[in-house]
Tab-separated table of C-alpha atoms (C1' of nucleotides) in Angstrom:
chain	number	residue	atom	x	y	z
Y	1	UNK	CA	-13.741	-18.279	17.312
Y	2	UNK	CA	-13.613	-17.569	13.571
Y	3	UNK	CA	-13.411	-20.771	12.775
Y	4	UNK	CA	-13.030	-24.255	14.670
Y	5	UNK	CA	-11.412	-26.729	12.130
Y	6	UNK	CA	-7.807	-26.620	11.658
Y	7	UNK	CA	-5.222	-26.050	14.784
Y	8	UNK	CA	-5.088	-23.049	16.492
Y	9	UNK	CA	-1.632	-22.446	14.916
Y	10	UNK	CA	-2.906	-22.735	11.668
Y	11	UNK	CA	-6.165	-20.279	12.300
Y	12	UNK	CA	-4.124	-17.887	13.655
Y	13	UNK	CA	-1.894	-17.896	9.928
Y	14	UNK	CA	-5.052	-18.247	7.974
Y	15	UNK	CA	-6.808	-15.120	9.741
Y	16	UNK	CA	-3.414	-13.093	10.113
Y	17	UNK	CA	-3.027	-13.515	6.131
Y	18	UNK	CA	-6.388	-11.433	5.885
Y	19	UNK	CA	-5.996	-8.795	8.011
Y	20	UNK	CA	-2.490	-8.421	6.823
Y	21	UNK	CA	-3.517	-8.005	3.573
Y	22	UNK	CA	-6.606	-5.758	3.897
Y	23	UNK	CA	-4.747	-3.334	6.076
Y	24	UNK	CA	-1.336	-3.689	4.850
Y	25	UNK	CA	1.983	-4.452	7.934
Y	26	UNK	CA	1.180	-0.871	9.193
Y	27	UNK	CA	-2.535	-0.510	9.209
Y	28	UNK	CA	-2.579	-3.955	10.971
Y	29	UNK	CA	-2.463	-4.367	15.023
Y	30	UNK	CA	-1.395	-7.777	17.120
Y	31	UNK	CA	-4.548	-7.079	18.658
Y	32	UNK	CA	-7.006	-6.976	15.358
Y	33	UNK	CA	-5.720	-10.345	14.428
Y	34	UNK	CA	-6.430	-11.612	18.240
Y	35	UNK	CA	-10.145	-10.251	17.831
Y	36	UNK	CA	-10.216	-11.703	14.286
Y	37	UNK	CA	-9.002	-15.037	15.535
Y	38	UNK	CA	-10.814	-15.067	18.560
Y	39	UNK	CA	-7.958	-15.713	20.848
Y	40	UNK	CA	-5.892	-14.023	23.328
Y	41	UNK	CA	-3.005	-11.496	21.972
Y	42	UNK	CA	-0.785	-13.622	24.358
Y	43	UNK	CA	-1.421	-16.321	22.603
Y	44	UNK	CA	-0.356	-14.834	19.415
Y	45	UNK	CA	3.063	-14.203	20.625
Y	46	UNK	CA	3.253	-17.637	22.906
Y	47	UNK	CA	2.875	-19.253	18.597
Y	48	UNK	CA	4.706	-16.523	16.472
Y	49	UNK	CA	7.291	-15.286	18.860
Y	50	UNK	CA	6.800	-11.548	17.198
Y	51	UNK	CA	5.169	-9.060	14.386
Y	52	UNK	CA	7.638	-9.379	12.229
Y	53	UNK	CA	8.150	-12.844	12.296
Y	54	UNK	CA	4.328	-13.719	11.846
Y	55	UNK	CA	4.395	-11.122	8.845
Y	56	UNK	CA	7.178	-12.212	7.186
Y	57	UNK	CA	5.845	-16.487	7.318
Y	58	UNK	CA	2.963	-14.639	5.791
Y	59	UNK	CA	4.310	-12.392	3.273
Y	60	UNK	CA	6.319	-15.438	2.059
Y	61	UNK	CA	3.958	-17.447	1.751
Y	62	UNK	CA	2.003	-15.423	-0.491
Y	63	UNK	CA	5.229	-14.637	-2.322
Y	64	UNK	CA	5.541	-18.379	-3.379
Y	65	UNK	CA	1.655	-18.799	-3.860
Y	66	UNK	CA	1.441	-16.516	-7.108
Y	67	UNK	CA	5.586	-16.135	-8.517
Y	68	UNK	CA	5.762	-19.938	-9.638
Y	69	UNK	CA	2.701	-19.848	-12.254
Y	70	UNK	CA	5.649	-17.007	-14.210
Y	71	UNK	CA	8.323	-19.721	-14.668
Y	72	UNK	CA	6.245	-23.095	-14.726
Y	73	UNK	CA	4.347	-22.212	-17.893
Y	74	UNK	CA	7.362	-20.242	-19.959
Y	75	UNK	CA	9.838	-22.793	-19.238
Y	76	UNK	CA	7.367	-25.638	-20.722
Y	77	UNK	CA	7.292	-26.713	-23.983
Y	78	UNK	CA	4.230	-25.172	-25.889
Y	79	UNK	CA	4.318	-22.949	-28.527
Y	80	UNK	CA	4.280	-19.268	-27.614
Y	81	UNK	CA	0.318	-18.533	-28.592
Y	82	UNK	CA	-0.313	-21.371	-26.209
Y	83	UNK	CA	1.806	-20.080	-23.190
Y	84	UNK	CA	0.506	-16.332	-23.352
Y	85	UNK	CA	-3.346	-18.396	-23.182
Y	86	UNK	CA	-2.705	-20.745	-20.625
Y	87	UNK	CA	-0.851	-17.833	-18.550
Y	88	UNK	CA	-3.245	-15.432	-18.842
Y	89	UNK	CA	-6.251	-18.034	-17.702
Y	90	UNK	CA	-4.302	-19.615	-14.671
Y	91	UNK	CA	-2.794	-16.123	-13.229
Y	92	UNK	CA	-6.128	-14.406	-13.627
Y	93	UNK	CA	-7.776	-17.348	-11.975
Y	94	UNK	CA	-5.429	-17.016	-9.130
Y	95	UNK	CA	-5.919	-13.390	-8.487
Y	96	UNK	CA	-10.137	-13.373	-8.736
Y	97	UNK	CA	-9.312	-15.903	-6.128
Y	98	UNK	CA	-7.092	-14.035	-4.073
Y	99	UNK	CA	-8.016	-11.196	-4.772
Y	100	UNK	CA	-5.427	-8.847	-2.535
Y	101	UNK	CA	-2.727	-9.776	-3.698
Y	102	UNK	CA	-1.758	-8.051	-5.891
Y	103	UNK	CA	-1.698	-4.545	-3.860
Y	104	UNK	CA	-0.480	-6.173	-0.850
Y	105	UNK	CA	2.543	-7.857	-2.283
Y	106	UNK	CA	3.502	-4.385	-4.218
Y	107	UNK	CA	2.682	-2.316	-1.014
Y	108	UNK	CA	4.746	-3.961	0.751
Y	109	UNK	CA	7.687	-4.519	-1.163
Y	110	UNK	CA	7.868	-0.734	-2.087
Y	111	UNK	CA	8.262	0.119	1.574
Y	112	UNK	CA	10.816	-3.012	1.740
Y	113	UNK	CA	12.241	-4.567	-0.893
Y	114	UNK	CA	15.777	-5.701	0.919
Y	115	UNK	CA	14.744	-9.368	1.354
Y	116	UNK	CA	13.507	-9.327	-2.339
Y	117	UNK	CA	16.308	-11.265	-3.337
Y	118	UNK	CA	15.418	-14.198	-0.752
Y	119	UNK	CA	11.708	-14.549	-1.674
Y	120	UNK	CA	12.532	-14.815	-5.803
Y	121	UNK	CA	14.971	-17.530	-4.398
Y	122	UNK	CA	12.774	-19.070	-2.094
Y	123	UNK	CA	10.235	-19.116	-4.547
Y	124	UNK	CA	12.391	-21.471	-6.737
Y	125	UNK	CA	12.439	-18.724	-9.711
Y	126	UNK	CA	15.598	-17.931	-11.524
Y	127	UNK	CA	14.531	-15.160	-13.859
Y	128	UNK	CA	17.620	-15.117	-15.822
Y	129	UNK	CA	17.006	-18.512	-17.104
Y	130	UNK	CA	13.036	-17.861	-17.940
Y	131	UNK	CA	14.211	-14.622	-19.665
Y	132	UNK	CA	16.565	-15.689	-21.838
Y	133	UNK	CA	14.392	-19.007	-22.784
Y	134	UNK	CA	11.853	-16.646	-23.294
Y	135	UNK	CA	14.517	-14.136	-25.870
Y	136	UNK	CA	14.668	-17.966	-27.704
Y	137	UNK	CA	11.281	-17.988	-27.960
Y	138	UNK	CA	10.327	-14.825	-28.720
Y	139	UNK	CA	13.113	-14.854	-31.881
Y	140	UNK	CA	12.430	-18.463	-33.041
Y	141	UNK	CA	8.483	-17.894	-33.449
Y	142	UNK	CA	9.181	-14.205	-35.193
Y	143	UNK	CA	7.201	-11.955	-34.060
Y	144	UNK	CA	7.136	-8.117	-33.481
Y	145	UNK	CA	8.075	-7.920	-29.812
Y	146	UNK	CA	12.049	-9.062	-29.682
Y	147	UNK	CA	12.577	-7.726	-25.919
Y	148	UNK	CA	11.645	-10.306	-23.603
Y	149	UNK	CA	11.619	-7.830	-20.309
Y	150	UNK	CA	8.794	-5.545	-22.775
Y	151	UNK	CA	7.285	-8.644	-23.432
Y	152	UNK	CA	6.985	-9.956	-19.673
Y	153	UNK	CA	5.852	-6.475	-18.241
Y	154	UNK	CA	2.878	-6.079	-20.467
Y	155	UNK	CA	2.070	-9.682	-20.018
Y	156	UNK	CA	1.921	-9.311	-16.276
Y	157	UNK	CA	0.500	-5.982	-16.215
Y	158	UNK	CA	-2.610	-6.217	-18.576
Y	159	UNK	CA	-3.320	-9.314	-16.103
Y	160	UNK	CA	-2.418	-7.827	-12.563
Y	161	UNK	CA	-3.647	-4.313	-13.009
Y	162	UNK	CA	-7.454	-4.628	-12.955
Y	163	UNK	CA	-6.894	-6.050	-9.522
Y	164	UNK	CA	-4.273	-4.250	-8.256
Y	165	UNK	CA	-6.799	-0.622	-9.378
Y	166	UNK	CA	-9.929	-2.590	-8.676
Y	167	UNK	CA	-11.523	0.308	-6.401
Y	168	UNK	CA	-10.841	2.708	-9.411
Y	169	UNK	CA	-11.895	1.087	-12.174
Y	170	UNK	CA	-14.649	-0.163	-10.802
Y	171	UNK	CA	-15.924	3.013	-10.136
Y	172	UNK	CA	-14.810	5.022	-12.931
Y	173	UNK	CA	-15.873	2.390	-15.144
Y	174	UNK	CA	-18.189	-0.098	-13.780
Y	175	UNK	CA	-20.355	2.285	-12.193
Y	176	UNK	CA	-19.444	0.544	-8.718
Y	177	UNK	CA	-21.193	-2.779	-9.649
Y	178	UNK	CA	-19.536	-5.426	-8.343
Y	179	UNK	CA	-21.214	-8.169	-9.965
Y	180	UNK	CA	-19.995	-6.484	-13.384
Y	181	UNK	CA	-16.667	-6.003	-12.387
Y	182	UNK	CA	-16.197	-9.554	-11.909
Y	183	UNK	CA	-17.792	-10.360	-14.691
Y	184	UNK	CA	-15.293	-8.162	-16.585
Y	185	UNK	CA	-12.276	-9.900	-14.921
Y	186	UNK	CA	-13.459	-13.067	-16.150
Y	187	UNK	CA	-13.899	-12.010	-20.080
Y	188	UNK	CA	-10.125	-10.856	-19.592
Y	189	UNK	CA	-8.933	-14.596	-19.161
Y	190	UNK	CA	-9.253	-14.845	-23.182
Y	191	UNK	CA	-9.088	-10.980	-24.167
Y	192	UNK	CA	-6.076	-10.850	-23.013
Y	193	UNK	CA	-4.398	-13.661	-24.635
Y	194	UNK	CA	-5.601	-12.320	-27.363
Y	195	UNK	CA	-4.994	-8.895	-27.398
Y	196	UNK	CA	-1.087	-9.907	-26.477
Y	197	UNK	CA	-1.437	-12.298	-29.385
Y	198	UNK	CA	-2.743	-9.653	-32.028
Y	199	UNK	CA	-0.144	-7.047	-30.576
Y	200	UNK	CA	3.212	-9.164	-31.068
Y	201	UNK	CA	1.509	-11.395	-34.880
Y	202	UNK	CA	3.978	-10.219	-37.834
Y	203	UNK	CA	2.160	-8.598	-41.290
P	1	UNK	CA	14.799	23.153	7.418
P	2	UNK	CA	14.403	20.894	4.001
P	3	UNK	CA	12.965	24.033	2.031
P	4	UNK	CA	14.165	27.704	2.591
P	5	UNK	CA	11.617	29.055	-0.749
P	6	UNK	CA	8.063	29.144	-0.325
P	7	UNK	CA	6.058	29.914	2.969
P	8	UNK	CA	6.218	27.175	5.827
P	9	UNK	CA	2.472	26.148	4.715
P	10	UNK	CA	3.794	25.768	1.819
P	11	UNK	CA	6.697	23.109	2.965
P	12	UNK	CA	5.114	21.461	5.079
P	13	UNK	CA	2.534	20.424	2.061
P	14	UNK	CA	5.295	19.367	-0.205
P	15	UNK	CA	7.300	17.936	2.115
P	16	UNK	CA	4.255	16.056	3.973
P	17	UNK	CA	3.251	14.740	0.428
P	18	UNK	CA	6.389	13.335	-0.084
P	19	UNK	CA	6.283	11.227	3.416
P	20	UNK	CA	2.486	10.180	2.911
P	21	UNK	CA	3.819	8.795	-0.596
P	22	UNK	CA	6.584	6.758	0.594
P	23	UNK	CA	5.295	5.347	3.657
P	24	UNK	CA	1.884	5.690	3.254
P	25	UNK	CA	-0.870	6.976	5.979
P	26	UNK	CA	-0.326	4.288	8.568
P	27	UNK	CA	3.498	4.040	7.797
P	28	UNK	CA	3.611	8.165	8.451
P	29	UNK	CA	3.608	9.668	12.163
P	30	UNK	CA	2.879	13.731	12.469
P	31	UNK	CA	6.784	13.472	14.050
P	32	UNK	CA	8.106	11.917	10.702
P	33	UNK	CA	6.823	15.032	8.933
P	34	UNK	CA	7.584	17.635	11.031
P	35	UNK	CA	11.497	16.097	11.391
P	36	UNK	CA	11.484	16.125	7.661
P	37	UNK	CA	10.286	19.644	7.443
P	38	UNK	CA	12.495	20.583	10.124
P	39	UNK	CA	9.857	22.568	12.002
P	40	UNK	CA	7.680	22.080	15.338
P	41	UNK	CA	5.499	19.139	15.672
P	42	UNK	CA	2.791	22.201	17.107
P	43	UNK	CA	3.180	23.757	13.741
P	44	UNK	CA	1.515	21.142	11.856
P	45	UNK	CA	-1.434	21.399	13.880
P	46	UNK	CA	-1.416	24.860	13.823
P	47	UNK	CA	-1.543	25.164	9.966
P	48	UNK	CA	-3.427	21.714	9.467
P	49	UNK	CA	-5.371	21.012	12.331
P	50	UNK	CA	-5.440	17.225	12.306
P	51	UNK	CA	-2.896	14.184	10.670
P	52	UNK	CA	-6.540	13.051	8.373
P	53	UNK	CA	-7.015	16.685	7.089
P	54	UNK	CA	-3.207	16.807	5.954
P	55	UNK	CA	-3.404	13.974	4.318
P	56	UNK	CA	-6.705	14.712	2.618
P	57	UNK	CA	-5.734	17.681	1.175
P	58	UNK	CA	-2.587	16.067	-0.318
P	59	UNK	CA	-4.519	13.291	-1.304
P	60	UNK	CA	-6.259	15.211	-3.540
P	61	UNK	CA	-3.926	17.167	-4.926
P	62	UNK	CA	-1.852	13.917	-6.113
P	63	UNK	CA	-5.287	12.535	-7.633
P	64	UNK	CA	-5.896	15.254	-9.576
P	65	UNK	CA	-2.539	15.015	-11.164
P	66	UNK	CA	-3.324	12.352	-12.986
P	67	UNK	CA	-6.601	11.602	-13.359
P	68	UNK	CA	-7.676	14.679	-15.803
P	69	UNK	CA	-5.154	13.734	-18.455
P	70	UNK	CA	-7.462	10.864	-19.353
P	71	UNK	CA	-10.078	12.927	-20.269
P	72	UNK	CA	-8.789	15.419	-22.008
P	73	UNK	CA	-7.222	13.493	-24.335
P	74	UNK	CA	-9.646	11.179	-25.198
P	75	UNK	CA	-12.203	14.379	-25.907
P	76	UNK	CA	-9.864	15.725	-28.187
P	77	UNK	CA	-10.394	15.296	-31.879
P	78	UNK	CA	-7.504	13.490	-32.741
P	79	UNK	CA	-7.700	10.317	-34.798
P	80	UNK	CA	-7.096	7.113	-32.220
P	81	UNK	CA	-3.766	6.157	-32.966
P	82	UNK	CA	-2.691	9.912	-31.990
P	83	UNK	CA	-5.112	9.960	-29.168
P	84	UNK	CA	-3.037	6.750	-27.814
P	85	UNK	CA	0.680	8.314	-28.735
P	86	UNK	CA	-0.279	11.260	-26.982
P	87	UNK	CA	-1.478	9.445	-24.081
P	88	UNK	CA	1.401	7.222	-23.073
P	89	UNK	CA	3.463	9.583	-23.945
P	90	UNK	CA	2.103	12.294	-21.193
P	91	UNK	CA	1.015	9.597	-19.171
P	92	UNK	CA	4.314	7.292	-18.786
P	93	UNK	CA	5.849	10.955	-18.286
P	94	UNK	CA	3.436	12.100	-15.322
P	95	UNK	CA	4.645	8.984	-13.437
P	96	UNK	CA	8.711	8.980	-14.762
P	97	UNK	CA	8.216	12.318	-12.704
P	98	UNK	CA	6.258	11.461	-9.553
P	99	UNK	CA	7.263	7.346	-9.836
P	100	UNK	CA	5.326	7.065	-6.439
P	101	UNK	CA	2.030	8.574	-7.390
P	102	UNK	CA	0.654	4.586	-8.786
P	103	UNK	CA	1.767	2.544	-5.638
P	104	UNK	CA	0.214	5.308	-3.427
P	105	UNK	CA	-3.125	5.724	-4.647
P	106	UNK	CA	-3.597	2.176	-5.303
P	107	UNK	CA	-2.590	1.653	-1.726
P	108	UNK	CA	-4.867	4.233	0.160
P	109	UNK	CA	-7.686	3.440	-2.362
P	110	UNK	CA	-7.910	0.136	-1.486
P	111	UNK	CA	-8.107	0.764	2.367
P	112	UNK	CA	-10.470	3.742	1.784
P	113	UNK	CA	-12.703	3.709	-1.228
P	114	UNK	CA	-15.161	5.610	0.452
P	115	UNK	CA	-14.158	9.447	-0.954
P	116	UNK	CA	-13.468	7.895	-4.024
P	117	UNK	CA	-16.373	9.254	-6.085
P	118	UNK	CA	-15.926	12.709	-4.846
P	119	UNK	CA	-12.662	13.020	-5.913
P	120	UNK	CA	-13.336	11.882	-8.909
P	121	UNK	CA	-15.337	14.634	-9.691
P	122	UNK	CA	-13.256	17.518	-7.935
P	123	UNK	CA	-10.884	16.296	-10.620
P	124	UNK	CA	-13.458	17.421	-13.171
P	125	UNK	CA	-13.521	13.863	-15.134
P	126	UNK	CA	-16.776	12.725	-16.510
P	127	UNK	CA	-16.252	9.258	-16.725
P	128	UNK	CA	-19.251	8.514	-18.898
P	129	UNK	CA	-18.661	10.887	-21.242
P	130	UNK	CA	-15.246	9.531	-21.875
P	131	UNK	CA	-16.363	6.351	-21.771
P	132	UNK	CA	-19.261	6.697	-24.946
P	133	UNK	CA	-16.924	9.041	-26.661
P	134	UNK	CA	-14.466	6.002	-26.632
P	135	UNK	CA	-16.740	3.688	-27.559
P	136	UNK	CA	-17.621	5.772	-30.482
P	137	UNK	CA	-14.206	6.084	-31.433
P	138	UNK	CA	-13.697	2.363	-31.837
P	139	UNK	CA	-16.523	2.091	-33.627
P	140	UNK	CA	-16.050	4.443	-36.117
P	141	UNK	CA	-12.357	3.699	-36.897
P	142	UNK	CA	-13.479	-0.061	-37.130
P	143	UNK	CA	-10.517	-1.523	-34.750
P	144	UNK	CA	-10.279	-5.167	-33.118
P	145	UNK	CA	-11.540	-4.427	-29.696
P	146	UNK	CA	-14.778	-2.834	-29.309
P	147	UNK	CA	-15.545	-2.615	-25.402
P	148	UNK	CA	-14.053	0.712	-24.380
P	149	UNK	CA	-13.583	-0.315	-21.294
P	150	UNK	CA	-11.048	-3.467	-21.954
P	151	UNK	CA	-9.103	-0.606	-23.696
P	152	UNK	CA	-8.987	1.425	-20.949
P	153	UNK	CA	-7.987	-0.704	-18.585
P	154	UNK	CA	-5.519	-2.259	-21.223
P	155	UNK	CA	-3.737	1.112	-21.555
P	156	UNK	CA	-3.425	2.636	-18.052
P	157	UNK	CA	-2.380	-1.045	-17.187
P	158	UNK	CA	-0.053	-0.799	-19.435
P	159	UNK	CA	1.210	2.421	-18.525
P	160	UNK	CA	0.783	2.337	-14.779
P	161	UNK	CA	2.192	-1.206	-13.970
P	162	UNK	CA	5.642	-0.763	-14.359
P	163	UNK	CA	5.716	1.795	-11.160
P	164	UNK	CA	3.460	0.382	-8.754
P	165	UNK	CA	5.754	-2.797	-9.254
P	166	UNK	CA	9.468	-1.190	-9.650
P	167	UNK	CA	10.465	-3.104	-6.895
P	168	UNK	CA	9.549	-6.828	-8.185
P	169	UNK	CA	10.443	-5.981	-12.050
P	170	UNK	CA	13.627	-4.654	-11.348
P	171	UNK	CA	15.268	-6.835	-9.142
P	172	UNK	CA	13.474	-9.876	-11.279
P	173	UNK	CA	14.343	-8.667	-14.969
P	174	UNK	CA	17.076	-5.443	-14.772
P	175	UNK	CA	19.430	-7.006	-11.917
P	176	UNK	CA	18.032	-4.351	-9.445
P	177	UNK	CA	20.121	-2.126	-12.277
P	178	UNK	CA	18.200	1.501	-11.560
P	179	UNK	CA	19.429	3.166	-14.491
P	180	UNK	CA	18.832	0.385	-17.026
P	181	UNK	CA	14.856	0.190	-15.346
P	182	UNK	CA	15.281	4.026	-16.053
P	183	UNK	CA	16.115	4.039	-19.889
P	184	UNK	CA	13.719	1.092	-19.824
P	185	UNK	CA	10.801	3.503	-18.596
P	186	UNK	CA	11.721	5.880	-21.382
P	187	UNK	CA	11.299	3.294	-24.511
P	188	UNK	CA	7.986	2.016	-22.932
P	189	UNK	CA	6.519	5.144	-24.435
P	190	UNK	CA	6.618	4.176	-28.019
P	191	UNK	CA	6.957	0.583	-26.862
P	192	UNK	CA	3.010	0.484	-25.140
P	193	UNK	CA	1.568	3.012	-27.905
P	194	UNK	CA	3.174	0.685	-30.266
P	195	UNK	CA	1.858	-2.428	-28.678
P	196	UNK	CA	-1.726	-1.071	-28.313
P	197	UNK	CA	-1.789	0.132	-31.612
P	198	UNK	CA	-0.969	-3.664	-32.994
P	199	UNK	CA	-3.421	-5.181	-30.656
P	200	UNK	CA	-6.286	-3.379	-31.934
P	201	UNK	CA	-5.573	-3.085	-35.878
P	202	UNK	CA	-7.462	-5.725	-37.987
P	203	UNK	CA	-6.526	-7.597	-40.542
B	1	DA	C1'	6.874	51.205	21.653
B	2	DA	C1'	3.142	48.219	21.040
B	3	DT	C1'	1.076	44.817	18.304
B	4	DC	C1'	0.552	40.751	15.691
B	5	DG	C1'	1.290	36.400	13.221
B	6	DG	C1'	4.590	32.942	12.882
B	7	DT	C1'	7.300	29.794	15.563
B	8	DT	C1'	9.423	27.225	19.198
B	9	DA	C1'	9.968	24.623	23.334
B	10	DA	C1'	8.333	21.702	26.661
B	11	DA	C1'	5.214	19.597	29.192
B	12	DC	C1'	1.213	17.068	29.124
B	13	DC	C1'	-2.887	14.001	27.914
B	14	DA	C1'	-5.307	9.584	27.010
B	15	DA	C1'	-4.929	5.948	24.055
B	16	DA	C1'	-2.732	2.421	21.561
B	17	DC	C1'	1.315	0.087	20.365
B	18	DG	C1'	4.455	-4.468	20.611
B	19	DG	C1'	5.838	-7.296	23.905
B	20	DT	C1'	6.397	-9.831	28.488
B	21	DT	C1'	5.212	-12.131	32.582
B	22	DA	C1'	2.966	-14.989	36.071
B	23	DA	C1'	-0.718	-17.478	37.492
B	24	DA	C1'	-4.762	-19.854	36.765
B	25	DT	C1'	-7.601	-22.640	33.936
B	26	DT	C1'	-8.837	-25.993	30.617
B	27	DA	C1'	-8.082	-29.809	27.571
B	28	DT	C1'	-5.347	-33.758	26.089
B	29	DC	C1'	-2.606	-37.748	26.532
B	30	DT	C1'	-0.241	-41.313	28.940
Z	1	DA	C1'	-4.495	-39.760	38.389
Z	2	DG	C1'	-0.839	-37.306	36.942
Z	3	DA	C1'	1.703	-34.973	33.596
Z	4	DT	C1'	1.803	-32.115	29.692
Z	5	DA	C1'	0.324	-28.803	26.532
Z	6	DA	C1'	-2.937	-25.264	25.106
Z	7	DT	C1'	-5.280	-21.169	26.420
Z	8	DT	C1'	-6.961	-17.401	29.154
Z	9	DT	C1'	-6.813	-13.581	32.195
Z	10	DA	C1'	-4.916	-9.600	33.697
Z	11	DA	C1'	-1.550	-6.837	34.938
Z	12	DC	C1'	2.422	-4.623	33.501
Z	13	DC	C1'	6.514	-2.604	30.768
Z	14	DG	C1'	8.466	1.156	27.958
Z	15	DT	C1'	7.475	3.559	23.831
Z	16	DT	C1'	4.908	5.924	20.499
Z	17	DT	C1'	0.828	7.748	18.778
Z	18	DG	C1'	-2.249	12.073	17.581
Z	19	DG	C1'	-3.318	15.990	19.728
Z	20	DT	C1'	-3.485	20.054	23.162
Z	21	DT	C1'	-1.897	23.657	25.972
Z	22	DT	C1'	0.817	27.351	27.795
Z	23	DA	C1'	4.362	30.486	27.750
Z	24	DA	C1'	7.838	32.487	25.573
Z	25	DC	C1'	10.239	34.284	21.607
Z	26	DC	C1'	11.111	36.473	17.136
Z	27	DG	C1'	10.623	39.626	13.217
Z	28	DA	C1'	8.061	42.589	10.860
Z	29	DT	C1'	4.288	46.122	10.802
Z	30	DT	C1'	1.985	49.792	12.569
DNA sequence: AATCGGTTAAACCAAACGGTTAAATTATCT
DNA sequence: AGATAATTTAACCGTTTGGTTTAACCGATT
């Protein structure tokens, strides 16, 4: 038993959600998230009738725990410097917490993006709305980067990417020390805010 | 039969690597490739003699299809903001053309880190050369950001994101409109030299 | 005509896969 | 105590996996 608090039900989601993610829908067997669990594979289908089904409660779920964050804090009311600060801090936060998701959720939806649609909608984002709130901003505070959809995929990139590339940079860059590479992600709360900020300021 | 040029060995490589990239080791079954080459599942293992060996090879032939342009433009003797036209320029280009090449080495990298530092010098890439010749750079031409290795990761973020997550941008921000994500691809090249080049000029 | 490498077909292997079933056991609640 | 739910055990299903083997075939070379 990997762990004893918490139902049965819910160990079996909370272990699933790791293997899933560290081996990806493919690399992942009904019977290594029995072991993981501790249970019976029997059991696994007796709670989540199949694969698929226990995947896709998973995938979801993930889905909804790091799209939010995007429309919460650009549909607010701050002034633009202060979004692109308090973005940066709270995404990166989330990722050096979970730290596979970022490869997992675009691993995944490159080998399926059909129910793409559903999980944007599920997720309670309407990305036409943030992106044209976000063309208001962007025009009314004047500065150098007009296109909102530029604008969003540098944002999320510079803050994904280290984690997404982790295994790479680290070694390429970090020498494969861990303890610096986290170190790293954490300077990149603020030097990304502020290399976004410096990149869009008017002179 | 896909291919009627080239020898069989040949096809099967080109044809294997494009399988591997779009489903990935786990998602890829010797069958899968041998249907796609239209040839003998016996044939693979005649040429190839195992599914990890096939996939090896074309492993590293992707990885060093990307990986040297980093170094050889960053040991060239042009003046930084060239260095970084030049870059996303070839880079952005490298993956407009092979569009899977982020998504799959991210993906096998993570689940397999272990080869990592012997590819990395197959692909004859010094990273600590590049890295103090960076850091150099930045010093000398007296720019905002002064840890080379924030830049780094800044650019091929910036360059690089955009693929591995085609799926999620485009159906959030283009209407899952291919072309438009397409011509979109095309202005990031001045758009990220552009942006970089901001980021990092003081004033 | 004989040889040789490339190629196919088909059968085969042991192992693992997702999934099901039935029965027994254990724990929980009324 | 009896009923109900959770859990295990183990066997089983059909299918697929990576890989091997054997025999035959084909086209070109010698």
């Amino acid at each position: 038993m990997t762990d004893i608090s918490g139902s049965t039900e819910e160990t079996i989601l909370k272990v699933a959600r790791e293997v899933f993610m560290q081996h990806g829908y493919d690399g992942t067997s009904m019977q290594m998230i029995a072991d993981a669990a501790g249970i019976n594979k029997s059991l696994l289908h007796y709670y989540y009738r199949s694969k698929e089904k226990l995947f896709a409660q998973i995938f979801s779920h993930v889905f909804r725990q790091f799209v939010p964050h995007l429309g919460e804090v650009f549909l607010s009311e701050m002034p633009l410097e202060q979004k692109i600060r308090v973005f940066t801090e709270r995404y990166i936060d989330v990722f050096i917490q979970h730290p596979l998701i970022p490869i997992f959720v675009m691993q995944e939806l490159s080998k399926n993006p059909q129910h793409l649609a559903d999980l944007i909608r599920d997720a309670g984002l309407n990305p036409e709305i943030v992106k044209s709130r976000l063309q208001e901003t962007l025009e009314k505070e004047d500065v150098m980067l007009k296109d909102p959809r530029q604008f969003m995929v540098n944002l999320l990139g510079l803050c994904i990417f280290p984690f997404a590339a982790r295994p790479l940079i680290q070694r390429m860059l970090f020498d494969n020390d861990e303890v610096a590479y986290d170190a790293f992600l954490q300077q990149r709360k603020n030097e990304v805010a502020e290399f976004i900020i410096n990149a869009i300021r008017k002179q």
